[in-house]
Coordinates of C-alpha atoms in Angstrom, one line a residue:
X208 CA 44.8 -65.1 97.7
X209 CA 41.6 -67.3 98.6
X210 CA 40.4 -64.3 100.4
X211 CA 40.9 -61.9 97.8
X212 CA 38.1 -60.3 95.8
X213 CA 37.6 -58.1 92.8
X214 CA 36.6 -54.5 93.5
X215 CA 32.6 -54.5 93.1
X216 CA 32.1 -52.0 90.2
X217 CA 29.2 -49.9 89.0
X218 CA 27.6 -49.0 86.2
X219 CA 29.1 -45.7 86.3
X220 CA 32.6 -47.2 86.4
X221 CA 31.9 -48.9 83.3
X222 CA 30.8 -46.1 81.4
X223 CA 33.6 -43.8 82.3
X224 CA 35.9 -46.6 80.9
X225 CA 34.0 -46.9 78.1
X226 CA 33.9 -43.0 77.3
X227 CA 37.6 -42.8 77.9
X228 CA 38.1 -45.4 75.0
X229 CA 35.7 -43.3 73.1
X230 CA 37.7 -40.2 73.7
X231 CA 35.4 -38.2 75.6
X232 CA 32.3 -39.2 73.2
X233 CA 29.3 -40.3 75.7
X234 CA 28.3 -43.8 75.4
X235 CA 24.9 -43.1 74.1
X236 CA 26.2 -42.2 71.0
X237 CA 26.7 -46.2 70.7
X238 CA 23.2 -46.7 71.0
X239 CA 21.5 -48.2 67.7
X240 CA 17.5 -48.6 66.8
X241 CA 16.6 -51.6 65.1
X242 CA 14.0 -52.2 62.6
X243 CA 11.9 -53.7 65.9
X244 CA 11.8 -50.3 67.4
X245 CA 14.0 -51.4 70.1
X246 CA 17.0 -49.4 70.8
X247 CA 20.0 -51.5 71.7
X248 CA 22.8 -50.3 74.2
X249 CA 26.3 -50.8 74.2
X250 CA 26.1 -52.0 77.9
X251 CA 23.8 -54.0 79.4
X252 CA 23.8 -55.2 83.1
X253 CA 21.8 -57.1 85.8
X254 CA 19.5 -54.0 86.1
X255 CA 18.3 -54.4 82.7
X256 CA 16.3 -57.4 84.1
X257 CA 15.1 -56.3 87.8
X258 CA 11.7 -57.7 88.1
X259 CA 11.8 -59.6 85.1
X260 CA 11.1 -63.4 85.5
X261 CA 13.6 -65.5 83.8
X262 CA 13.7 -69.0 83.0
X263 CA 16.7 -70.7 85.4
X264 CA 16.8 -73.7 84.0
X265 CA 16.4 -75.6 80.0
X266 CA 13.3 -77.5 79.9
X267 CA 11.4 -75.3 82.1
X268 CA 8.3 -73.1 81.9
X269 CA 8.5 -70.6 80.0
X270 CA 11.2 -72.5 77.8
X271 CA 13.0 -69.8 76.8
X272 CA 16.0 -71.5 77.3
X273 CA 15.0 -74.3 75.3
X274 CA 12.7 -77.5 75.4
X275 CA 14.9 -80.1 76.8
X276 CA 16.7 -80.0 79.9
X277 CA 20.0 -81.2 78.6
X278 CA 19.4 -79.5 74.9
X279 CA 21.5 -80.8 72.3
X280 CA 23.4 -83.5 74.5
X281 CA 20.2 -85.5 74.4
X282 CA 18.6 -84.0 71.3
X283 CA 20.6 -82.9 68.5
X284 CA 19.2 -80.9 66.1
X285 CA 18.7 -82.6 62.5
X286 CA 21.0 -81.7 59.5
X287 CA 18.2 -81.0 57.0
X288 CA 19.3 -80.1 54.0
X289 CA 16.8 -79.9 51.0
X290 CA 18.3 -82.6 48.4
X291 CA 18.4 -81.8 44.9
X292 CA 18.5 -85.4 43.0
X293 CA 20.2 -84.9 39.8
X294 CA 18.9 -86.3 36.7
X295 CA 20.7 -89.8 36.5
X296 CA 20.2 -90.4 40.3
X297 CA 17.4 -92.0 42.2
X298 CA 15.5 -90.4 45.2
X299 CA 16.6 -93.1 47.2
X300 CA 20.3 -92.7 46.0
X301 CA 20.5 -89.2 46.7
X302 CA 19.3 -89.5 50.2
X303 CA 21.4 -92.3 51.2
X304 CA 24.4 -90.5 49.5
X305 CA 23.7 -87.4 51.9
X306 CA 23.1 -89.4 54.9
X307 CA 27.0 -91.0 54.5
X308 CA 28.1 -87.2 54.7
X309 CA 26.0 -86.1 57.6
X310 CA 22.7 -85.5 56.9
X311 CA 20.2 -86.7 59.7
X312 CA 17.0 -85.9 58.0
X313 CA 15.0 -86.9 54.7
X314 CA 14.7 -83.3 53.6
X315 CA 14.1 -81.8 49.7
X316 CA 12.2 -79.4 47.7
X317 CA 8.5 -81.1 46.6
X318 CA 8.7 -79.0 43.7
X319 CA 11.8 -80.8 42.5
X320 CA 11.2 -84.1 42.9
X321 CA 9.2 -87.3 41.5
X322 CA 6.5 -87.8 44.6
X323 CA 6.1 -91.5 43.2
X324 CA 9.8 -92.2 43.9
X325 CA 8.5 -92.1 47.3
X326 CA 6.6 -95.2 47.3
X327 CA 9.8 -97.0 46.7
X328 CA 11.8 -95.6 49.4
X329 CA 14.0 -97.9 51.3
X330 CA 12.9 -99.0 54.8
X331 CA 15.8 -98.7 56.8
X332 CA 15.9 -94.8 55.7
X333 CA 12.4 -93.6 57.0
X334 CA 13.0 -96.3 60.2
X335 CA 16.3 -94.3 60.8
X336 CA 15.8 -90.9 60.1
X337 CA 13.0 -88.6 60.3
X338 CA 11.4 -86.4 57.5
X339 CA 11.6 -82.4 57.2
X340 CA 9.3 -81.9 54.5
X341 CA 6.6 -78.8 53.7
X342 CA 4.5 -78.2 50.9
X343 CA 1.3 -76.8 49.8
X344 CA -1.6 -78.6 50.8
X345 CA -1.9 -80.8 47.6
X346 CA 1.9 -81.5 47.8
X347 CA 1.6 -82.6 51.2
X348 CA -1.4 -85.1 50.5
X349 CA 0.4 -86.6 47.9
X350 CA 3.7 -87.2 49.9
X351 CA 1.7 -88.6 52.6
X352 CA -0.4 -90.8 49.9
X353 CA 2.9 -92.2 48.8
X354 CA 4.4 -92.8 51.9
X355 CA 1.0 -94.4 53.2
X356 CA 1.7 -97.4 51.0
X357 CA 5.1 -98.1 52.5
X358 CA 5.9 -100.9 54.7
X359 CA 5.9 -100.3 58.4
X360 CA 4.8 -96.8 57.3
X361 CA 3.5 -96.4 61.1
X362 CA 7.5 -95.7 61.8
X363 CA 7.5 -92.5 59.7
X364 CA 8.7 -89.6 62.1
X365 CA 9.6 -86.0 61.7
X366 CA 7.5 -83.7 59.9
X367 CA 5.4 -83.1 56.6
X368 CA 3.5 -80.5 56.9
X369 CA 1.7 -77.6 55.4
X370 CA 0.5 -73.9 56.3
X371 CA -2.8 -73.0 54.4
X372 CA -2.3 -69.3 56.0
X373 CA 1.1 -68.7 54.5
X374 CA 0.2 -69.9 51.1
X375 CA -3.3 -68.1 50.5
X376 CA -1.3 -65.3 51.5
X377 CA 1.6 -65.6 49.1
X378 CA -1.5 -66.5 46.4
X379 CA -3.5 -63.6 47.8
X380 CA -6.4 -65.8 47.9
X381 CA -8.8 -65.8 51.0
X382 CA -8.6 -69.2 52.7
X383 CA -11.3 -71.9 51.3
X384 CA -13.3 -73.5 54.2
X385 CA -13.3 -76.9 51.9
X386 CA -10.0 -76.7 51.7
X387 CA -9.6 -76.7 55.5
X388 CA -12.1 -79.4 55.9
X389 CA -9.8 -81.5 53.6
X390 CA -6.6 -80.6 55.4
X391 CA -8.0 -81.6 58.9
X392 CA -9.2 -85.0 57.0
X393 CA -5.6 -85.5 55.9
X394 CA -4.1 -84.2 59.7
X395 CA -6.5 -86.9 61.2
X396 CA -5.9 -90.0 59.0
X397 CA -2.0 -89.6 58.8
X398 CA -2.4 -89.6 62.7
X399 CA -3.6 -92.8 63.0
X400 CA -1.6 -94.2 60.0
X401 CA 1.9 -92.4 61.3
X402 CA 1.0 -91.3 64.9
X403 CA 4.8 -90.3 65.2
X404 CA 4.6 -87.6 62.1
X405 CA 3.7 -83.9 62.4
X406 CA 1.4 -82.5 59.6
X407 CA 0.7 -78.9 60.6
X408 CA 3.3 -76.1 59.8
X409 CA 3.5 -72.4 60.9
X410 CA 5.5 -71.1 58.1
X411 CA 6.6 -67.2 59.0
X412 CA 9.3 -67.7 56.2
X413 CA 7.1 -66.4 53.6
X414 CA 7.0 -63.1 55.5
X415 CA 10.6 -62.9 56.8
X416 CA 11.7 -62.9 52.7
X417 CA 8.9 -60.3 52.4
X418 CA 10.9 -58.0 54.6
X419 CA 9.1 -58.6 58.0
X420 CA 11.3 -57.7 61.1
X421 CA 11.4 -60.3 63.9
X422 CA 8.4 -58.6 66.1
X423 CA 6.2 -59.2 62.9
X424 CA 7.3 -62.7 62.2
X425 CA 6.9 -63.4 65.9
X426 CA 3.6 -62.1 66.3
X427 CA 2.5 -63.8 62.6
X428 CA 3.7 -67.0 64.0
X429 CA 1.4 -66.8 67.2
X430 CA -1.6 -65.4 65.2
X431 CA -1.2 -68.6 62.7
X432 CA -0.7 -70.9 65.3
X433 CA -4.1 -69.8 67.1
X434 CA -5.9 -70.0 63.6
X435 CA -4.7 -73.4 63.0
X436 CA -5.7 -74.8 66.5
X437 CA -9.1 -73.0 66.8
X438 CA -9.9 -74.5 63.2
X439 CA -8.9 -77.9 63.8
X440 CA -10.4 -77.8 67.1
X441 CA -13.8 -76.9 65.3
X442 CA -13.3 -79.8 63.3
X443 CA -13.0 -82.3 66.3
X444 CA -9.3 -83.1 66.6
X445 CA -8.2 -82.8 70.2
X446 CA -6.1 -80.2 71.5
X447 CA -3.6 -82.7 72.4
X448 CA -3.2 -84.1 68.8
X449 CA -3.1 -80.4 67.2
X450 CA -0.4 -79.6 69.7
X451 CA 1.7 -82.4 69.2
X452 CA 1.5 -81.9 65.1
X453 CA 2.8 -78.5 65.0
X454 CA 5.9 -77.1 63.7
X455 CA 7.0 -73.9 63.5
X456 CA 9.2 -72.3 60.9
X457 CA 11.7 -69.7 61.0
X458 CA 14.2 -68.1 58.8
X459 CA 17.3 -66.6 60.5
X460 CA 18.7 -63.6 59.4
X461 CA 21.6 -61.4 59.8
X462 CA 21.0 -59.7 62.7
X463 CA 22.9 -62.0 65.0
X464 CA 21.8 -61.5 68.5
X465 CA 18.4 -60.5 67.3
X466 CA 17.8 -63.6 65.7
X467 CA 18.9 -65.9 69.1
X468 CA 16.5 -63.7 70.9
X469 CA 13.5 -64.0 68.2
X470 CA 13.7 -67.9 68.5
X471 CA 14.1 -67.7 72.4
X472 CA 10.9 -65.5 72.6
X473 CA 9.3 -67.8 70.1
X474 CA 8.8 -70.7 72.7
X475 CA 8.2 -68.1 75.4
X476 CA 5.0 -66.9 73.7
X477 CA 4.1 -70.0 72.5
X478 CA 4.2 -71.7 75.7
X479 CA 1.6 -68.6 77.0
X480 CA -1.0 -69.5 74.1
X481 CA -0.7 -73.5 74.3
X482 CA -1.1 -72.7 78.3
X483 CA -4.3 -70.4 77.2
X484 CA -5.9 -72.9 75.4
X485 CA -5.4 -75.7 78.3
X486 CA -2.6 -77.5 77.8
X487 CA -0.3 -78.8 79.9
X488 CA 3.4 -78.0 80.4
X489 CA 4.6 -80.9 78.3
X490 CA 2.0 -79.6 75.3
X491 CA 3.4 -76.1 75.4
X492 CA 6.7 -77.2 74.2
X493 CA 7.6 -75.7 70.5
X494 CA 9.8 -77.7 67.7
X495 CA 11.2 -74.9 65.4
X496 CA 12.4 -75.8 61.8
X497 CA 15.3 -73.4 60.8
X498 CA 16.7 -72.2 57.6
X499 CA 19.0 -69.3 56.6
X500 CA 17.6 -66.4 55.5
X501 CA 17.0 -66.2 51.6
X502 CA 16.4 -62.1 52.2
X503 CA 19.9 -61.6 52.9
X504 CA 21.8 -63.4 49.8
X505 CA 23.3 -61.6 47.0
X506 CA 24.0 -62.6 43.4
X507 CA 27.3 -60.2 43.5
X508 CA 30.4 -61.4 45.5
X509 CA 28.1 -64.7 46.1
X510 CA 30.9 -66.4 48.4
X511 CA 30.3 -64.0 50.7
X512 CA 26.7 -66.0 51.3
X513 CA 28.7 -68.4 53.0
X514 CA 29.8 -66.0 55.4
X515 CA 26.1 -64.9 55.8
X516 CA 24.8 -68.7 55.9
X517 CA 27.3 -69.5 58.8
X518 CA 26.4 -66.7 60.8
X519 CA 23.0 -67.3 60.3
X520 CA 23.5 -71.2 61.1
X521 CA 25.3 -70.0 64.4
X522 CA 22.4 -68.2 65.4
X523 CA 19.9 -70.8 64.8
X524 CA 21.7 -73.3 66.8
X525 CA 22.3 -70.9 69.6
X526 CA 18.5 -70.0 69.5
X527 CA 17.8 -73.8 70.0
X528 CA 16.1 -75.0 66.7
X529 CA 15.4 -78.6 66.2
X530 CA 15.9 -79.0 62.1
X531 CA 18.0 -76.8 60.1
X532 CA 18.6 -76.1 56.5
X533 CA 21.2 -73.9 55.6
X534 CA 21.0 -72.5 52.1
X535 CA 23.6 -72.8 49.6
X536 CA 26.2 -69.7 48.8
X537 CA 24.2 -70.0 45.3
X538 CA 20.8 -70.0 46.8
X539 CA 19.2 -67.1 44.2
X540 CA 20.0 -69.7 41.3
X541 CA 17.6 -72.0 42.8
X542 CA 20.0 -75.0 41.6
X543 CA 22.4 -76.4 43.9
X544 CA 26.0 -77.4 42.7
X545 CA 27.6 -80.5 44.3
X546 CA 30.3 -77.7 45.8
X547 CA 27.3 -75.6 46.8
X548 CA 25.4 -78.1 48.7
X549 CA 28.7 -79.8 50.5
X550 CA 29.6 -76.4 51.8
X551 CA 26.3 -75.7 53.2
X552 CA 25.9 -79.2 54.5
X553 CA 29.5 -78.9 56.3
X554 CA 28.7 -75.5 57.6
X555 CA 26.2 -77.4 60.0
X556 CA 28.8 -80.4 60.7
X557 CA 31.7 -77.8 61.6
X558 CA 29.4 -76.0 64.0
X559 CA 28.0 -79.4 65.5
X560 CA 31.5 -81.4 65.5
X561 CA 34.1 -78.6 65.3
X562 CA 32.7 -75.9 67.1
X563 CA 31.3 -78.5 69.4
X564 CA 27.7 -76.6 69.7
X565 CA 26.2 -80.2 70.0
X566 CA 27.7 -80.3 73.6
X567 CA 26.4 -77.3 75.3
X568 CA 22.9 -76.2 76.7
X569 CA 21.8 -72.6 75.8
X570 CA 25.2 -71.0 76.1
X571 CA 22.9 -67.7 75.4
X572 CA 21.1 -68.1 79.1
X573 CA 21.8 -65.7 81.5
X574 CA 23.3 -62.9 79.1
X575 CA 21.9 -59.9 80.5
X576 CA 21.8 -58.7 76.6
X577 CA 20.1 -61.7 75.2
X578 CA 17.7 -62.0 78.3
X579 CA 16.8 -58.2 77.7
X580 CA 16.4 -58.2 74.0
X581 CA 14.1 -62.1 74.4
X582 CA 12.0 -59.6 77.1
X583 CA 11.7 -56.8 74.9
X584 CA 10.7 -58.7 71.5
X585 CA 8.2 -60.6 73.5
X586 CA 6.7 -58.0 74.8
X587 CA 6.3 -55.9 71.4
X588 CA 5.2 -59.0 69.8
X589 CA 2.7 -59.9 72.0
X590 CA 1.2 -56.5 71.7
X591 CA 1.2 -57.0 67.9
X592 CA -0.4 -60.4 68.1
X593 CA -3.2 -59.1 70.1
X594 CA -3.7 -56.2 67.5
X595 CA -4.1 -58.7 64.7
X596 CA -6.5 -60.7 66.6
X597 CA -8.4 -57.4 67.2
X598 CA -8.6 -57.3 63.5
X599 CA -10.5 -60.6 63.2
X600 CA -7.2 -62.9 63.1
X601 CA -4.4 -63.3 60.9
X602 CA -6.8 -64.1 57.7
X603 CA -8.5 -60.9 58.0
X604 CA -5.3 -58.9 58.8
X605 CA -3.9 -60.8 55.5
X606 CA -7.3 -60.3 53.4
X607 CA -7.8 -56.3 54.1
X608 CA -4.3 -56.3 53.6
X609 CA -3.1 -54.6 56.6
X610 CA -0.4 -57.0 57.4
X611 CA 1.3 -56.6 54.1
X612 CA 1.3 -52.9 54.6
X613 CA 3.2 -53.3 57.9
X614 CA 5.9 -55.4 56.2
X615 CA 5.8 -53.4 53.7
X616 CA 6.4 -50.6 55.9
X617 CA 9.6 -52.3 57.3
X618 CA 10.8 -53.2 54.0
X619 CA 10.7 -49.5 53.0
X620 CA 13.0 -48.7 55.9
X621 CA 15.6 -51.4 55.0
X622 CA 15.4 -50.3 51.4
X623 CA 16.4 -46.7 52.9
X624 CA 19.2 -47.9 54.8
X625 CA 20.9 -49.8 52.2
X626 CA 20.3 -46.8 49.4
X627 CA 22.3 -44.6 52.0
X628 CA 24.8 -47.1 53.0
X629 CA 23.8 -46.9 56.6
X630 CA 23.4 -50.5 56.4
X631 CA 26.2 -52.8 54.4
X632 CA 25.9 -55.1 52.1
X633 CA 29.0 -56.5 51.7
X634 CA 30.0 -56.7 47.7
X635 CA 26.8 -54.8 46.6
X636 CA 26.5 -51.6 48.0
X637 CA 29.8 -51.6 49.6
X638 CA 33.3 -53.0 48.4
X639 CA 31.6 -53.8 44.9
X640 CA 34.0 -55.2 42.6
X641 CA 33.3 -54.3 38.7
X642 CA 35.0 -57.6 37.8
X643 CA 32.5 -60.0 39.6
X644 CA 30.8 -62.7 37.7
X645 CA 27.2 -62.6 39.0
X646 CA 25.0 -65.5 40.0
X647 CA 22.1 -66.0 37.3
X648 CA 19.3 -65.2 39.6
X649 CA 16.2 -67.3 39.0
X650 CA 13.2 -65.3 37.5
X651 CA 10.8 -64.3 40.2
X652 CA 7.2 -65.9 40.4
X653 CA 4.6 -63.2 41.0
X654 CA 2.8 -63.0 44.7
X655 CA 0.6 -61.5 46.5
X656 CA 3.5 -61.5 49.3
X657 CA 6.5 -61.0 47.2
X658 CA 9.6 -62.7 48.1
X659 CA 12.2 -60.5 47.7
X660 CA 16.2 -60.1 48.3
X661 CA 17.5 -57.0 50.1
X662 CA 20.1 -56.4 47.3
X663 CA 17.8 -57.0 44.4
X664 CA 17.4 -53.0 43.8
X665 CA 21.3 -52.6 43.3
X666 CA 21.6 -55.8 40.9
X667 CA 19.1 -54.1 39.1
X668 CA 21.2 -51.2 38.5
X669 CA 24.1 -53.7 37.6
X670 CA 21.8 -55.0 34.6
X671 CA 21.7 -51.9 33.2
X672 CA 25.6 -51.0 33.8
X673 CA 26.3 -54.4 31.9
X674 CA 24.1 -53.1 29.0
X675 CA 26.3 -49.9 28.5
X676 CA 29.6 -50.3 30.3
X677 CA 29.3 -46.4 31.8
X678 CA 32.4 -44.5 33.0
X679 CA 33.1 -41.5 34.9
X680 CA 36.0 -39.1 35.2
X681 CA 37.7 -38.1 38.3
X682 CA 39.2 -34.5 38.1
X683 CA 41.5 -35.3 40.8
X684 CA 42.9 -31.8 41.9
X685 CA 46.8 -31.2 43.0
X686 CA 48.8 -33.7 44.7
X687 CA 48.0 -37.3 45.3
X688 CA 47.7 -36.9 49.4
X689 CA 44.8 -33.7 48.6
X690 CA 42.8 -35.9 46.6
X691 CA 43.1 -39.4 47.0
X692 CA 40.6 -40.0 49.9
X693 CA 37.9 -38.3 48.2
X694 CA 38.9 -39.9 44.7
X695 CA 38.7 -43.5 46.3
X696 CA 35.6 -42.8 48.1
X697 CA 33.9 -41.9 44.8
X698 CA 35.4 -44.8 43.1
X699 CA 33.5 -47.1 45.6
X700 CA 30.5 -44.9 45.7
X701 CA 30.2 -45.5 41.7
X702 CA 30.8 -49.1 41.8
X703 CA 27.7 -50.7 43.3
X704 CA 26.1 -49.2 39.9
X705 CA 28.7 -50.7 37.7
X706 CA 30.1 -47.4 36.9
X707 CA 33.7 -47.2 36.4
X708 CA 36.2 -44.6 36.9
X709 CA 39.1 -42.9 34.9
X710 CA 41.2 -40.6 37.1
X711 CA 43.1 -37.4 35.7
X712 CA 45.6 -36.4 38.6
X713 CA 47.6 -33.4 39.2
X714 CA 44.9 -30.9 37.6
X715 CA 45.7 -27.4 38.8
X716 CA 44.2 -25.5 35.9
X717 CA 40.9 -25.4 34.1
X718 CA 42.8 -26.2 31.0
X719 CA 44.0 -29.5 32.1
X720 CA 40.5 -30.4 33.1
X721 CA 39.4 -29.2 29.7
X722 CA 42.0 -31.5 27.9
X723 CA 40.9 -34.4 30.1
X724 CA 37.5 -34.3 29.1
X725 CA 38.3 -33.5 25.5
X726 CA 40.5 -36.5 25.3
X727 CA 38.1 -39.2 26.9
X728 CA 34.5 -37.4 26.0
X729 CA 32.6 -38.8 28.8
X730 CA 29.0 -37.3 30.2
X731 CA 30.0 -37.1 33.7
X732 CA 33.1 -35.9 35.8
X733 CA 33.6 -35.6 39.5
X734 CA 36.0 -33.1 40.9
X735 CA 38.1 -34.6 44.0
X736 CA 40.2 -32.6 46.3
X737 CA 39.9 -30.4 49.1
X738 CA 37.7 -27.7 50.0
X739 CA 40.3 -25.2 50.1
X740 CA 41.2 -26.3 46.3
X741 CA 37.3 -26.4 45.5
X742 CA 36.7 -22.5 46.5
X743 CA 39.9 -21.9 44.3
X744 CA 39.5 -24.3 41.2
X745 CA 36.1 -25.5 40.9
X746 CA 34.3 -22.8 39.0
X747 CA 37.2 -22.3 36.8
X748 CA 37.5 -26.0 35.9
X749 CA 33.3 -26.0 35.3
X750 CA 33.8 -23.0 33.1
X751 CA 36.6 -24.7 30.7
X752 CA 34.9 -27.9 30.5
X753 CA 31.5 -26.8 29.8
X754 CA 33.4 -24.4 26.9
X755 CA 34.3 -27.8 25.1
X756 CA 31.4 -30.0 26.4
X757 CA 28.2 -28.1 27.2
X758 CA 25.8 -30.8 28.3
X759 CA 28.2 -32.5 30.6
X760 CA 27.6 -33.2 34.3
X761 CA 29.8 -31.8 36.8
X762 CA 29.5 -33.0 40.7
X763 CA 31.8 -32.3 43.4
X764 CA 33.1 -34.9 45.9
X765 CA 32.4 -33.8 49.5
X766 CA 30.0 -31.4 50.9
X767 CA 31.8 -28.0 51.3
X768 CA 30.5 -24.9 52.8
X769 CA 28.8 -22.1 50.4
X770 CA 27.1 -24.7 48.2
X771 CA 25.3 -22.1 46.8
X772 CA 28.2 -20.6 45.3
X773 CA 29.4 -24.1 43.5
X774 CA 25.5 -24.3 42.2
X775 CA 25.8 -20.8 40.9
X776 CA 29.4 -22.0 39.1
X777 CA 27.6 -25.0 37.5
X778 CA 28.4 -27.8 39.8
X779 CA 25.3 -30.2 39.0
X780 CA 25.6 -32.5 42.7
X781 CA 27.4 -32.7 45.6
X782 CA 28.6 -36.6 46.5
X783 CA 29.5 -37.0 49.8
X784 CA 28.8 -39.8 52.8
X785 CA 25.4 -39.0 53.6
X786 CA 24.1 -39.1 49.9
X787 CA 21.5 -41.7 49.0
X788 CA 24.0 -43.8 46.8
X789 CA 21.0 -45.6 45.0
X790 CA 19.1 -42.8 43.9
X791 CA 22.3 -40.9 42.3
X792 CA 23.3 -44.3 40.8
X793 CA 19.9 -44.6 39.1
X794 CA 20.0 -40.8 37.9
X795 CA 23.3 -41.5 36.5
X796 CA 22.9 -44.5 34.8
X797 CA 19.4 -43.2 33.4
X798 CA 21.4 -40.2 32.0
X799 CA 24.1 -42.1 30.7
X800 CA 21.7 -44.7 29.2
X801 CA 20.3 -42.2 27.5
X802 CA 23.0 -40.4 26.3
X803 CA 24.4 -43.9 24.6
X804 CA 21.3 -44.4 22.8
X805 CA 21.5 -40.7 21.5

């Protein structure tokens, strides 16, 4: 057997096998077009990387495979869950408790703590554990001032960083030269007092949570990094100091392989930018703080958020982050519970200790799919970065509103896909349960760069439905097997809007449908059956029902031939697989609400 080998296979052989499984359909039917304008193929081979330079080992330029040669074996990622101390618990106690449970970095939301408590932080905490904190310029300055009073503060490590560009983008304000001068002074003074601490943040989460795609996030990261570097060089801070203080923050979304490739591309691209500034190889490495996406979380069927966060955390780790925050499943409430906080932290511990991800070095390396995706993202992000620079840099692109429009265009495409259910949000626009108890989402603060969740449009429909308890009648024709598929489809189609259904089965005559309408007195009915039944009975049913309820709306499940004849007979609308679910539900709820008030 030692001399036996597998027969060499060509891409044509693989395609043939795939098309056999597809029962004759072309393999191209499995192609998918992403929001990054990348065409994903179902099959990748080494030819997809032909003439492409790919890092052979982790820790080597271009660092796509990681900044460390042994990955997490020597440099584990930091479990940086944002702590929320309870009213009866001091910050010291909250941090100590979290560390006993597996936390490895001091992390919290600057707006949710008493910063003065940092002045009494136990020495052994900040000697042993790094910080993982972000805030605006004022919060950063207050936190650093509080820590400066501590004994042995020179041992403080990790990052306490701010990104004035992202803050200005959310506020819709122009960057103030004086605030940049003050920020530079803070960076310089902190470098002298706490040399191990990083203080410069490039925060792309603000754009991710506004709807940006991976290419836009990467280009914005580069443009913001260039802005910070240029501004601080101008203020007499050395390039070596600037690069040693930089941390890049990314939110990790639900497109698993795209998110892995995004983080790999980020390291690749930043190494090229840093090289162009004259940095040596060690200075070109990128430190990444990751967090699971707020954009993907829902208030309905909230426990699915655990699966979403787990998937996103998995992608973040495989992508090579250094710090990670996993959002609690009730993140939309902006107030973690003991349970949600524990589950979120344990998600990381399971990935680290039970999935053994701390014992591997870049498992994605060498995958033709991920390497190809990494290259395509890098090429497109570089092109967009250059376009931003041609427009005067990141601040000009934001001040003119050009960049916000690019992000809004992507968000509009994402919304269109969830409206038509081309993209599923489990528990929200598909498999929605009318019995769900939703999370109580925190009211949004106004922002020039709105921070949104993709599920929000449907959640707004549910808020309307909770006030009026809407119902629609299903006129189910003939035997169960004739109408069940379409009746079930319509029930699932209406549920995302909070509309329940009342069924009348075995309808074979117009008089039966009229009796059902007379009994239920609903404003909207959908006829469910086969196309042949529609041609036989639909006109009669419409006529009979409208004789007793002239203003009732009657729709048809499916899209049969000769739609004009059905419309002439009085059918108001067809509901089918390609229908815009959101638009139809919004229209129905508006009509039902108006009828309720009348």
